[in-house]
XYZ file of C-alpha atoms in Angstrom:
718
model
C 51.485 -13.646 -29.391
C 54.659 -16.081 -30.059
C 57.106 -12.904 -30.275
C 55.741 -11.554 -26.828
C 55.996 -14.843 -24.907
C 59.396 -15.363 -26.347
C 60.647 -12.257 -25.039
C 59.404 -13.160 -21.627
C 61.161 -16.811 -21.748
C 64.444 -15.040 -23.070
C 64.431 -12.850 -20.169
C 63.485 -15.658 -17.655
C 66.450 -17.933 -19.136
C 68.830 -14.929 -18.747
C 68.219 -14.730 -15.236
C 68.668 -18.556 -14.935
C 72.192 -18.170 -16.702
C 73.067 -15.392 -14.293
C 72.033 -16.971 -10.818
C 73.000 -20.568 -11.759
C 71.407 -23.896 -12.031
C 70.561 -24.437 -8.174
C 73.297 -27.062 -7.346
C 73.516 -28.955 -10.712
C 77.180 -29.354 -11.421
C 78.034 -28.923 -15.153
C 81.397 -30.350 -14.894
C 79.704 -34.038 -14.583
C 76.251 -33.788 -15.889
C 74.929 -35.614 -18.610
C 73.158 -33.340 -21.301
C 70.440 -34.493 -23.893
C 69.031 -32.332 -26.620
C 65.702 -32.455 -28.077
C 64.644 -30.640 -31.361
C 61.578 -30.496 -33.949
C 63.932 -31.571 -36.515
C 65.328 -34.452 -34.312
C 64.848 -38.388 -34.178
C 63.918 -40.412 -31.447
C 66.252 -42.994 -32.591
C 69.211 -40.763 -32.071
C 71.489 -40.407 -29.247
C 70.333 -37.062 -28.186
C 73.750 -35.945 -27.433
C 74.132 -33.641 -30.336
C 72.412 -30.144 -30.178
C 71.754 -30.209 -33.978
C 71.607 -33.193 -36.519
C 74.857 -34.300 -37.964
C 75.779 -33.500 -41.534
C 75.394 -36.901 -42.860
C 72.270 -37.667 -40.895
C 73.711 -40.237 -38.534
C 72.973 -38.585 -35.244
C 71.597 -35.625 -33.511
C 68.862 -34.611 -31.024
C 65.805 -36.520 -29.944
C 62.543 -35.452 -31.263
C 59.972 -35.622 -28.506
C 59.736 -35.052 -24.973
C 58.548 -38.815 -24.402
C 61.685 -39.810 -26.567
C 63.816 -37.938 -23.919
C 62.126 -39.714 -20.998
C 62.858 -43.002 -22.951
C 66.547 -42.427 -23.519
C 66.990 -41.057 -19.577
C 65.575 -44.399 -18.742
C 68.011 -46.364 -21.162
C 70.874 -44.557 -19.932
C 70.071 -45.432 -16.368
C 69.354 -49.045 -17.443
C 72.906 -49.324 -18.867
C 74.346 -47.600 -15.817
C 75.654 -44.353 -17.806
C 74.261 -41.826 -15.552
C 74.965 -43.377 -12.162
C 74.844 -40.209 -9.808
C 75.385 -37.508 -12.455
C 72.661 -34.504 -13.067
C 70.798 -34.932 -16.256
C 69.941 -31.744 -18.302
C 67.659 -32.243 -21.110
C 67.529 -29.204 -23.223
C 64.757 -28.388 -25.700
C 65.311 -26.175 -28.814
C 62.442 -23.803 -29.816
C 59.208 -25.103 -31.078
C 56.036 -26.735 -30.273
C 56.014 -30.511 -29.498
C 52.649 -31.938 -30.212
C 52.186 -34.869 -27.420
C 50.371 -38.110 -28.491
C 50.101 -39.017 -24.844
C 51.027 -37.184 -21.445
C 54.684 -37.123 -20.406
C 54.512 -39.474 -17.542
C 57.601 -39.748 -14.884
C 57.845 -42.519 -12.289
C 60.000 -43.096 -9.246
C 62.761 -44.552 -11.495
C 62.988 -41.353 -13.445
C 63.896 -39.540 -10.115
C 67.198 -37.450 -9.593
C 69.023 -36.849 -6.396
C 69.611 -33.979 -4.140
C 72.949 -32.980 -6.017
C 72.169 -34.592 -8.958
C 68.660 -33.527 -10.195
C 67.008 -34.205 -13.715
C 66.215 -30.835 -15.339
C 63.956 -30.592 -18.320
C 64.647 -26.873 -19.782
C 64.297 -24.770 -22.620
C 67.398 -23.618 -24.573
C 68.498 -20.097 -24.140
C 66.086 -17.878 -25.942
C 63.945 -20.533 -27.126
C 60.133 -20.671 -27.025
C 59.340 -24.266 -25.888
C 55.698 -25.639 -25.780
C 54.424 -29.153 -24.884
C 50.978 -29.285 -26.715
C 48.110 -31.295 -26.101
C 46.356 -29.805 -28.853
C 45.845 -30.392 -32.502
C 45.897 -27.708 -35.409
C 42.677 -27.307 -37.357
C 43.475 -26.497 -40.818
C 41.737 -26.672 -44.358
C 38.813 -24.126 -43.268
C 36.342 -23.630 -45.959
C 34.175 -20.421 -46.176
C 30.423 -21.414 -46.207
C 27.607 -19.269 -47.920
C 26.275 -18.168 -44.485
C 29.586 -16.555 -43.437
C 30.847 -19.336 -41.259
C 33.947 -21.385 -42.033
C 33.757 -25.182 -41.557
C 36.711 -27.642 -41.031
C 36.676 -31.405 -40.398
C 37.336 -32.158 -36.807
C 41.098 -33.628 -36.385
C 40.971 -37.251 -35.648
C 40.866 -38.278 -31.797
C 39.173 -34.892 -30.897
C 35.644 -35.459 -29.381
C 33.291 -38.138 -29.964
C 29.916 -38.653 -30.999
C 27.764 -36.450 -28.620
C 30.805 -35.495 -26.946
C 32.011 -32.068 -28.593
C 35.809 -30.871 -27.935
C 35.640 -28.682 -24.948
C 37.337 -25.590 -26.560
C 38.579 -23.957 -29.752
C 41.409 -21.339 -29.864
C 41.846 -18.919 -32.708
C 45.045 -17.098 -32.698
C 45.761 -17.949 -29.129
C 42.359 -16.910 -27.971
C 39.759 -19.051 -26.726
C 36.506 -18.687 -28.636
C 32.906 -18.966 -27.403
C 30.826 -22.036 -27.962
C 27.747 -21.100 -29.634
C 25.009 -20.133 -27.016
C 21.879 -18.856 -26.391
C 21.154 -16.299 -25.059
C 24.140 -14.583 -26.291
C 26.444 -12.809 -23.854
C 28.158 -9.630 -24.271
C 31.257 -10.028 -22.020
C 34.054 -12.683 -21.732
C 32.723 -16.094 -20.435
C 29.295 -14.321 -19.632
C 30.803 -12.009 -16.925
C 28.378 -9.698 -15.237
C 25.464 -11.047 -17.015
C 22.206 -8.899 -17.797
C 18.761 -10.599 -17.584
C 18.631 -10.629 -21.400
C 21.740 -12.831 -21.645
C 20.210 -15.598 -19.413
C 17.201 -18.112 -19.219
C 15.301 -18.270 -15.997
C 13.775 -21.627 -14.494
C 9.901 -21.044 -14.032
C 9.768 -23.602 -11.247
C 10.837 -26.869 -9.993
C 9.379 -30.216 -10.896
C 8.220 -32.499 -8.135
C 8.860 -36.130 -7.910
C 8.594 -38.686 -5.307
C 11.449 -39.934 -3.491
C 12.119 -43.544 -2.008
C 10.326 -42.514 1.084
C 7.173 -41.648 -0.693
C 7.612 -38.122 0.030
C 7.245 -35.327 -2.684
C 10.428 -33.428 -3.240
C 11.662 -31.219 -5.795
C 13.696 -32.915 -8.714
C 17.376 -32.928 -9.313
C 16.944 -34.275 -12.879
C 14.448 -31.915 -14.392
C 12.824 -28.270 -14.108
C 10.055 -26.497 -15.873
C 11.203 -23.738 -18.261
C 9.497 -20.574 -19.324
C 7.688 -20.405 -22.659
C 9.789 -20.418 -25.815
C 13.176 -20.736 -24.050
C 13.762 -24.333 -24.917
C 12.438 -26.514 -27.794
C 13.745 -29.546 -29.814
C 16.668 -28.166 -31.992
C 18.921 -29.813 -34.426
C 22.437 -30.618 -32.516
C 20.572 -30.791 -29.084
C 22.537 -34.266 -28.695
C 25.525 -32.026 -28.664
C 24.604 -29.190 -26.510
C 24.856 -28.716 -22.770
C 22.624 -26.707 -20.403
C 24.775 -24.745 -17.831
C 22.618 -24.410 -14.908
C 23.773 -21.899 -11.927
C 23.522 -23.282 -8.148
C 24.691 -20.188 -6.203
C 28.321 -21.084 -5.870
C 28.733 -23.719 -8.455
C 27.206 -24.893 -11.903
C 25.808 -27.974 -13.247
C 26.696 -28.904 -16.971
C 23.614 -30.812 -18.161
C 23.002 -33.145 -21.009
C 19.469 -33.172 -22.146
C 17.707 -36.725 -21.701
C 14.217 -35.378 -23.047
C 12.477 -32.256 -23.546
C 8.505 -32.229 -23.036
C 7.667 -28.999 -24.857
C 3.903 -29.172 -24.249
C 4.439 -29.368 -20.590
C 7.785 -27.198 -20.775
C 9.818 -29.907 -18.818
C 13.397 -30.603 -19.530
C 15.057 -33.703 -18.008
C 18.593 -34.313 -17.812
C 20.731 -37.523 -17.963
C 22.004 -37.199 -14.495
C 21.219 -35.385 -11.108
C 22.564 -32.305 -9.853
C 23.882 -31.881 -6.440
C 20.992 -29.900 -5.096
C 17.163 -29.914 -6.219
C 16.460 -27.110 -8.965
C 15.231 -24.167 -7.250
C 16.798 -24.738 -4.094
C 18.815 -21.552 -3.620
C 16.765 -19.259 -5.707
C 13.402 -19.395 -7.401
C 14.265 -17.992 -10.799
C 17.372 -19.864 -11.187
C 19.648 -18.727 -14.087
C 20.937 -21.159 -17.015
C 21.909 -20.784 -20.757
C 22.388 -23.387 -23.406
C 25.814 -23.718 -25.327
C 27.520 -25.990 -27.815
C 24.295 -25.605 -29.854
C 24.466 -25.513 -33.693
C 21.384 -23.757 -33.985
C 22.758 -20.960 -31.743
C 25.759 -20.064 -33.970
C 24.895 -16.606 -34.802
C 27.462 -14.376 -33.378
C 31.204 -13.682 -34.636
C 33.627 -15.431 -32.370
C 31.338 -18.257 -31.746
C 31.781 -21.891 -32.981
C 30.299 -25.202 -32.579
C 31.396 -28.886 -33.062
C 28.867 -30.723 -34.807
C 29.892 -34.417 -33.819
C 27.502 -36.211 -36.015
C 29.005 -34.625 -39.277
C 32.409 -34.533 -37.817
C 32.797 -30.794 -38.342
C 33.919 -27.581 -36.441
C 32.010 -24.488 -37.808
C 33.213 -21.003 -36.657
C 31.971 -17.730 -37.199
C 34.973 -15.602 -37.747
C 35.685 -12.073 -36.140
C 36.168 -9.245 -38.573
C 39.369 -9.159 -40.186
C 40.131 -13.104 -39.675
C 41.118 -15.209 -42.822
C 40.502 -18.888 -43.111
C 44.004 -18.998 -44.756
C 46.118 -17.334 -42.088
C 44.316 -18.089 -38.721
C 46.032 -20.512 -36.277
C 43.451 -22.576 -34.993
C 43.828 -25.343 -32.200
C 41.485 -27.742 -30.511
C 42.663 -29.904 -27.538
C 43.043 -33.577 -27.720
C 44.830 -34.748 -24.221
C 43.322 -34.226 -20.850
C 46.839 -33.821 -19.316
C 50.218 -32.973 -20.224
C 52.797 -33.714 -17.574
C 52.068 -36.380 -14.871
C 54.549 -37.181 -12.088
C 53.126 -40.622 -10.766
C 54.775 -41.657 -7.450
C 53.411 -44.498 -5.200
C 53.311 -42.596 -1.765
C 51.479 -45.568 -0.097
C 54.572 -47.837 -0.839
C 57.197 -44.949 -0.054
C 58.200 -44.605 -3.714
C 58.326 -41.109 -4.837
C 59.248 -39.045 -7.970
C 62.114 -36.833 -6.652
C 64.466 -33.926 -7.622
C 63.115 -33.207 -11.187
C 63.040 -29.755 -12.439
C 61.103 -28.011 -15.263
C 62.184 -24.632 -16.337
C 60.997 -22.303 -19.345
C 58.638 -24.695 -20.950
C 54.957 -23.958 -21.663
C 52.254 -26.760 -21.240
C 49.168 -25.749 -23.634
C 45.900 -27.166 -24.875
C 43.963 -29.631 -22.701
C 40.408 -31.089 -22.963
C 37.709 -31.819 -20.407
C 34.986 -33.378 -22.664
C 31.560 -33.491 -21.108
C 30.054 -36.822 -21.639
C 26.439 -37.703 -21.858
C 26.290 -38.048 -18.074
C 26.972 -34.353 -17.592
C 29.236 -33.026 -15.100
C 28.274 -31.808 -11.257
C 30.444 -30.682 -8.559
C 29.430 -29.605 -5.080
C 32.130 -26.970 -4.559
C 35.418 -25.597 -6.462
C 34.955 -27.793 -9.423
C 36.793 -30.520 -7.123
C 36.556 -33.241 -9.270
C 38.206 -31.954 -12.263
C 41.756 -32.838 -12.770
C 44.822 -30.687 -13.870
C 46.890 -30.325 -16.975
C 49.933 -30.730 -14.898
C 49.473 -33.275 -12.245
C 51.827 -34.528 -9.710
C 51.345 -37.540 -7.157
C 53.868 -38.832 -4.720
C 56.313 -36.127 -5.826
C 59.002 -34.649 -3.375
C 61.616 -31.839 -4.128
C 60.257 -31.116 -7.707
C 59.994 -27.778 -9.242
C 58.035 -26.192 -12.167
C 59.991 -22.733 -12.638
C 59.602 -20.252 -15.326
C 56.796 -22.196 -16.837
C 53.516 -21.340 -18.158
C 50.298 -23.471 -18.182
C 47.558 -22.082 -20.698
C 44.597 -22.894 -22.511
C 43.100 -25.709 -20.541
C 39.969 -27.522 -20.066
C 40.853 -28.323 -16.593
C 42.724 -27.011 -13.557
C 46.445 -25.899 -14.334
C 48.464 -27.465 -11.589
C 47.619 -29.968 -9.012
C 50.103 -31.226 -6.310
C 48.159 -34.241 -5.154
C 48.415 -36.902 -2.692
C 51.848 -37.692 -1.191
C 53.462 -34.365 -2.786
C 55.681 -32.863 -0.289
C 58.353 -29.828 -0.502
C 57.619 -29.084 -4.274
C 57.755 -25.511 -5.556
C 56.015 -23.791 -8.304
C 57.891 -20.322 -8.899
C 57.522 -17.560 -11.455
C 55.013 -19.300 -13.452
C 51.765 -18.230 -15.491
C 48.641 -19.930 -15.611
C 45.791 -18.530 -17.538
C 42.941 -19.058 -19.913
C 41.819 -22.156 -17.908
C 38.839 -24.250 -18.062
C 38.744 -24.737 -14.343
C 40.913 -23.172 -11.558
C 44.631 -22.279 -11.226
C 46.448 -24.605 -8.751
C 45.444 -26.934 -6.126
C 47.340 -28.540 -3.279
C 46.112 -31.795 -1.495
C 43.145 -33.786 -1.783
C 39.453 -33.704 -0.458
C 39.752 -36.785 1.911
C 42.445 -36.712 4.720
C 45.421 -38.908 3.773
C 45.341 -42.858 5.075
C 48.734 -42.782 5.977
C 51.732 -40.167 6.676
C 53.387 -41.009 3.539
C 50.055 -39.926 1.531
C 49.872 -36.214 3.032
C 50.682 -33.473 0.805
C 52.486 -30.900 2.879
C 55.429 -28.401 2.791
C 54.501 -27.142 -0.715
C 54.951 -23.710 -1.920
C 53.557 -21.560 -4.900
C 55.374 -18.446 -5.156
C 55.699 -15.190 -7.609
C 53.084 -16.652 -9.986
C 50.170 -15.620 -12.081
C 46.892 -17.105 -12.181
C 44.461 -15.473 -14.482
C 41.152 -15.904 -16.170
C 39.881 -19.212 -14.792
C 36.492 -20.803 -14.627
C 35.963 -20.802 -18.505
C 34.123 -24.134 -18.296
C 33.796 -24.816 -14.694
C 32.787 -21.600 -13.115
C 32.858 -22.876 -9.512
C 36.498 -23.489 -9.791
C 39.010 -21.631 -7.488
C 41.983 -19.658 -8.155
C 44.388 -21.296 -5.478
C 43.062 -24.258 -3.535
C 44.402 -25.939 -0.559
C 42.153 -28.943 0.610
C 43.123 -31.368 3.320
C 46.783 -30.380 3.302
C 49.081 -28.557 5.789
C 52.233 -26.612 6.091
C 51.975 -25.107 2.359
C 52.658 -21.389 1.550
C 51.068 -19.397 -1.199
C 53.022 -16.134 -1.712
C 53.356 -13.230 -3.823
C 51.154 -14.291 -6.590
C 48.656 -12.663 -8.674
C 45.485 -14.180 -8.845
C 42.539 -12.634 -11.093
C 39.183 -13.044 -13.101
C 38.055 -16.310 -11.443
C 34.263 -16.784 -11.400
C 34.070 -18.056 -7.907
C 36.544 -17.730 -5.092
C 40.115 -16.343 -5.392
C 41.891 -18.709 -2.777
C 40.257 -21.586 -0.761
C 41.898 -23.261 2.290
C 40.653 -26.146 4.084
C 37.944 -28.660 3.121
C 36.218 -29.852 6.543
C 32.856 -28.410 7.270
C 31.895 -27.852 11.011
C 34.319 -28.735 13.980
C 35.451 -32.150 13.284
C 39.261 -32.777 13.284
C 40.797 -31.300 10.231
C 44.040 -32.392 8.343
C 44.413 -28.696 7.080
C 46.483 -26.471 9.251
C 49.500 -24.413 9.572
C 49.058 -23.061 5.911
C 50.258 -19.461 4.892
C 48.727 -17.315 2.612
C 50.785 -14.093 2.331
C 51.530 -11.148 -0.033
C 49.052 -12.173 -2.601
C 47.256 -9.844 -5.094
C 43.913 -11.300 -5.506
C 41.450 -9.375 -7.716
C 38.118 -9.422 -9.926
C 36.533 -12.663 -8.478
C 33.171 -13.813 -9.125
C 32.493 -11.251 -12.034
C 28.856 -10.985 -11.207
C 28.452 -14.837 -11.843
C 28.098 -17.148 -8.679
C 27.521 -16.483 -4.934
C 28.878 -17.279 -1.497
C 32.289 -16.525 -2.071
C 35.379 -14.863 -0.993
C 38.786 -13.458 -1.900
C 40.025 -15.723 0.707
C 37.615 -18.756 1.742
C 38.443 -20.922 4.787
C 36.795 -23.971 6.433
C 37.208 -26.125 9.363
C 39.697 -26.021 12.401
C 43.090 -24.706 11.101
C 45.441 -23.950 13.991
C 48.810 -22.282 12.551
C 46.970 -21.022 9.403
C 47.797 -17.236 8.635
C 46.538 -15.010 5.911
C 48.458 -11.824 6.067
C 49.644 -9.166 3.735
C 47.396 -9.748 0.925
C 45.212 -7.430 -1.181
C 41.736 -8.530 -2.184
C 39.713 -6.221 -4.180
C 36.552 -6.390 -6.773
C 35.110 -9.430 -5.242
C 31.715 -9.150 -7.165
C 28.942 -11.918 -6.597
C 25.705 -12.000 -8.458
C 24.261 -8.833 -7.286
C 20.580 -10.152 -6.647
C 21.634 -12.679 -4.224
C 24.068 -12.759 -1.520
C 27.974 -13.334 -0.837
C 30.809 -11.502 -2.398
C 33.262 -11.253 0.588
C 36.684 -10.374 0.878
C 37.798 -12.409 4.006
C 35.440 -15.038 4.573
C 35.688 -17.737 7.322
C 32.908 -20.257 6.570
C 31.702 -23.339 8.388
C 33.803 -24.374 11.345
C 36.894 -21.933 10.545
C 38.692 -21.856 13.610
C 42.090 -20.490 15.172
C 43.025 -18.716 11.941
C 44.787 -15.386 11.836
C 44.003 -12.966 9.337
C 46.012 -9.730 9.736
C 47.402 -6.777 7.670
C 45.117 -7.415 4.475
C 43.601 -4.732 2.212
C 40.057 -5.597 1.088
C 38.069 -3.246 -0.948
C 35.214 -3.069 -3.540
C 33.203 -6.044 -2.398
C 29.441 -6.851 -2.991
C 28.597 -7.715 0.365
C 31.216 -7.324 3.071
C 34.926 -6.857 3.553
C 34.562 -9.726 6.378
C 32.039 -12.224 6.931
C 32.153 -15.304 9.586
C 29.485 -17.681 8.916
C 30.627 -19.615 12.102
C 33.746 -20.621 14.027
C 36.085 -20.420 16.854
C 38.750 -18.079 18.014
C 39.503 -16.576 14.552
C 41.558 -13.231 14.752
C 40.920 -10.385 12.403
C 43.606 -7.862 13.056
C 45.061 -4.684 11.652
C 43.211 -5.037 8.195
C 41.801 -2.409 6.123
C 38.157 -3.029 5.087
C 36.701 -0.534 2.397
C 33.855 0.248 0.117
C 31.443 -2.978 0.461
C 28.498 -2.115 -1.483
C 26.272 -3.585 1.011
C 27.164 -4.285 4.758
C 30.832 -3.941 5.657
C 31.253 -6.665 8.388
C 29.247 -9.693 8.811
C 28.222 -12.146 11.392
C 25.962 -14.938 10.716
C 25.479 -17.546 13.477
C 25.605 -16.592 17.487
C 27.609 -19.448 19.192
C 28.401 -20.087 22.962
C 32.219 -19.435 22.551
C 34.221 -16.655 21.164
C 33.829 -16.842 17.231
C 36.241 -14.345 16.574
C 38.529 -11.281 17.584
C 37.988 -8.062 15.529
C 40.842 -5.874 16.611
C 42.710 -2.647 15.276
C 41.124 -2.690 11.837
C 40.018 0.286 9.838
C 36.499 -0.085 8.382
C 35.881 2.643 5.463
C 32.584 2.881 3.751
C 30.156 5.134 1.649
C 26.779 3.851 2.473
C 24.611 3.488 5.580
C 25.180 -0.059 6.282
C 28.234 -1.182 8.644
C 27.146 -4.380 10.566
C 25.105 -7.337 8.481
C 23.102 -10.153 9.664
C 23.487 -10.989 13.297
C 24.963 -8.542 15.961
C 21.993 -8.274 18.343
C 23.739 -10.199 21.232
C 26.926 -8.872 22.784
C 28.479 -12.274 23.522
C 30.466 -14.814 21.344
C 32.651 -12.006 19.552
C 35.205 -9.296 20.688
C 35.684 -5.753 18.738
C 38.344 -3.519 20.115
C 40.412 -0.643 18.890
C 38.916 -0.342 15.539
C 38.647 2.915 13.563
C 35.330 3.329 11.530
C 34.458 6.063 9.078
C 31.563 6.503 6.617
C 31.925 9.025 4.006
C 28.304 9.297 3.310
C 26.740 10.030 6.879
C 26.941 8.946 10.397
C 28.564 5.533 11.551
C 25.877 3.453 13.194
C 26.309 0.119 14.596
C 22.737 -1.135 14.007
C 20.663 1.265 16.275
C 23.442 2.608 18.227
C 25.987 5.076 17.834
C 29.641 4.788 19.059
C 28.640 5.368 22.660
C 25.717 2.876 22.330
C 28.069 0.452 21.007
C 30.464 1.072 23.590
C 27.887 0.729 26.270
C 27.312 -3.000 24.937
C 30.843 -3.607 25.485
C 32.422 -3.200 22.511
C 35.311 -0.771 21.082
C 35.797 0.643 24.555
C 39.128 1.986 22.714
C 37.599 2.197 19.302
C 37.126 5.453 17.594
C 35.011 7.116 14.546
C 37.311 9.128 12.572
C 38.629 9.882 8.895
C 41.723 7.542 8.724
C 43.140 10.117 6.170
C 43.679 7.750 3.356
C 45.876 9.045 0.495
C 43.596 8.130 -2.559
C 41.187 5.386 -1.389
C 38.702 5.655 -4.528
C 41.718 4.737 -6.576
C 42.877 2.075 -4.335
C 45.727 3.928 -2.471
C 45.186 3.211 1.363
C 48.415 4.738 2.643
C 48.018 6.816 5.755
C 48.518 10.171 6.416
C 51.322 10.818 8.966
C 48.670 12.379 11.240
C 46.099 9.367 10.734
C 44.224 8.799 14.127
C 44.657 5.134 13.166
C 48.364 5.237 14.761
C 46.837 6.204 17.950
C 44.943 2.937 18.141
C 48.222 1.027 17.379
C 47.467 0.474 13.764
C 50.619 -0.920 11.714
C 50.720 0.649 8.415
C 50.510 -2.002 5.511
C 53.212 -1.567 2.758
C 51.301 -2.541 -0.429
C 54.701 -2.389 -2.668
C 55.653 -5.739 -1.140
C 52.340 -7.290 -2.104
C 52.030 -9.340 -5.192
C 54.738 -10.333 -7.809
C 58.420 -9.446 -7.285
C 61.249 -9.421 -9.612
C 62.259 -7.363 -12.848
C 59.754 -4.938 -14.356
C 58.694 -6.883 -17.240
C 57.659 -9.796 -15.027
C 55.532 -7.490 -12.864
C 53.773 -6.190 -15.840
C 52.957 -9.734 -17.354
C 49.476 -9.834 -15.743
C 48.410 -6.573 -17.196
C 49.825 -7.812 -20.680
C 48.013 -11.247 -20.484
C 44.805 -9.322 -19.161
C 44.701 -7.224 -22.626
C 45.745 -10.322 -24.836
C 42.755 -12.234 -23.271
C 40.323 -9.419 -23.392
C 39.745 -9.071 -19.736
C 40.390 -5.477 -19.821
C 37.311 -4.963 -21.924
C 34.860 -6.692 -19.603
C 31.892 -4.328 -18.850
C 30.136 -4.625 -15.493
C-alpha cells in the first residue's frame, strides 16, 4: 500500500515542481523542515539533523505551527512566504493541528505545508495496535492502546494492513459494509411498541420495538454493542437500555427521529460490536471492560507482521477562524499530505440523524477560512466525514485530492442553518478533480458531496462512488420558504454505485428548496441502487420545494426507480439529458401543483421494460414535456394508457418522437449517438462523456480503479 501511494505522491509533486508554486517567491521565503527524526526544540531550518546534534528539523506538525508563531512574534517573517516541508514518514498526532487567524499568510506570501519531493507524508490520528497474541479459539487479542475508546464505548474502527475490518455483527454480511443485503443478513422488526404521549394519545414508540423470536437475547458484551436500524434514508445507531426477552421488547437509551415501523412494517436492523458475534474471518470486537481488542484473522495473516491501527482523534486538521468578528484564517495551502485514522465513538446515548448524517463532523474541518487550498492530499480511514468547509468559509479550493474509506461522507460545504450575518456565509468554494470513494462505513445516510445553506460553490470533475445514500446533495430547505442555497454549480462529475441496495429515497443528485442559478450539467450518474423492496433510487431527484434549477446534458443509467423524479417544486428545467435503463419507471412526477413544476425538454428516454411514467401524470397541467425522444427496446412506448398520439392529444410532446436513438453500445454505458440518430432532428446536443470525471495524467485518472480494488469494492456482489 505504501509503495503504491508513494508513487502517486511522487507524480503529484513532480507536477508541482514543473508548474511552480502558485505565486510564492522562493527568493525571500522562510523555509522550515519537519522530519520523524527531528526535534521540536530545534530551529527547523536544517533539512537533516546536524552531525553534532545541535540543530536540525522539527519533529511534529504541531511543533512547526509553534515555530511559525514564534517567528511571527519575533518579527522574523514579516511579509515573506513560509514553506514548511515534511520529510517522509507517519506523524502521529496527540491532538488536531489547529490554525488560527494569526497563522494566516498573505496573497503573495502564503503559508505552505507540503511533503518533500518523493515523500509519503501522513498526519495520523490513529495508534498502532501491537503485541497480538494468538488465542486457542483462532482469534488474536491485544490490549487496546491508551486513550482509545472508553468503558462501554468501543473504538469505531480497526484497520489491518490498510483495510477497514468488520465489527463483529449478527447476522453476518457477505459484502463490504453489508451492501446489497439478503434477508438472511438482517433481522426484521416484528412490530412497533405503543406508548402514551404527553397529550394522552397512543403512539408508536421511538425508543423501543418488538423483535421476532430468537433474534435478540441477553448476551455477554451487550453493553458495548449497538443496534443499527434502517429508517428509509437514514440509520439509527442505538445503544440498548433494556431487553425484555419474555415480551420480546428491546428499549434503547435515546429516541430515534421517527417511530419504529413508520416507513416500513418489517424494518431492517442488525447488531454489531457484539463479542459473541465474533465468528467470521475479518471481524473484530473491542471488549471495553477487559480493555482488549480481539480479531479473527483472514487466511494468510500473521500476528507478527500485520500493521494494525485504531483511531484516537476525531479530527486531524482544524482551521478555526472567527467569521462573526471578521477574523479569518487566510492564504494557507496544504500539498501532498495524507490525513488518516479518525474516530467517531458512539456513546451510551447512541446516534440519530434526520438526513445525510448532518450532525457528524469531519476529519479536516475549516471554519472562517478564506483563500485556503487543499491540493494533492488524501483523507482516508475516517470515522466521520472527510472534509468540511463550514461557517464563513469563502473562496477555498480542494483540488486533486482523494478521500476514501470514510465513516460518513466525502465533503461538505456550508451549514444546516442560514448564516446570521454576511461574514458567516459559506460561499464561492470549489471542490475539483477529486476522488470520493467508499463512504457511509458507519453512518450509512451520509452523502458523497453535500452543499447545505451555501451559495456560489462549484463541484466539478469529481469521482464519487460507493456511498450508501445519495451521491451529491445540494440545498437544505424543505418547501418554498426563502433559501440561502443558490447559484451552485455541479458539473462534469462521475457519480456511481450509490445506495448499494441499503437505503431509500435517494438520488445520484438530490436537491432541496428554492435555488435560482443552480446548475447540474454534464455529469454522469449510474448504478443508483436503493433497497429494491421499497422505493426511491433515482438519478436526478428534485425533492421538496426544488425550484429554478437547470439540469442539462447529464447521462443517467442503471437506476432502481427512475432516471428523473420530481417530488414537488417550481419551474425546474430538465433539458438534453439521457435517461436510460431504470429497473422500474423511467420518469416520475409525484405532486400535482397549480404552477409549472418542471419543463422536460429534448431528453432521450431509453428503457427495456413496460413502465415509462411513474406516480402522478393523470392531469395535463403543471408540467411541460416537449421535443423528447422515447424508445423501449422491450415493446411499445406507452404514456400510461396512451400511445404517442394520445399523449400529443393531451398537449404533450407535439414535436416529440418515438424512435431508436441509435446509441453505440448502451448496455456497456456508451451512449454516443450515430451520425444518423433521429435525436439530432429534435435539436439534441451530443454529450461528450470524455470530458466527464477526473482530468490530468493517466495515473491520476486510473486512481479510482486502483482504490476500488484495494478497498474490495470491485468484489461486491449485488
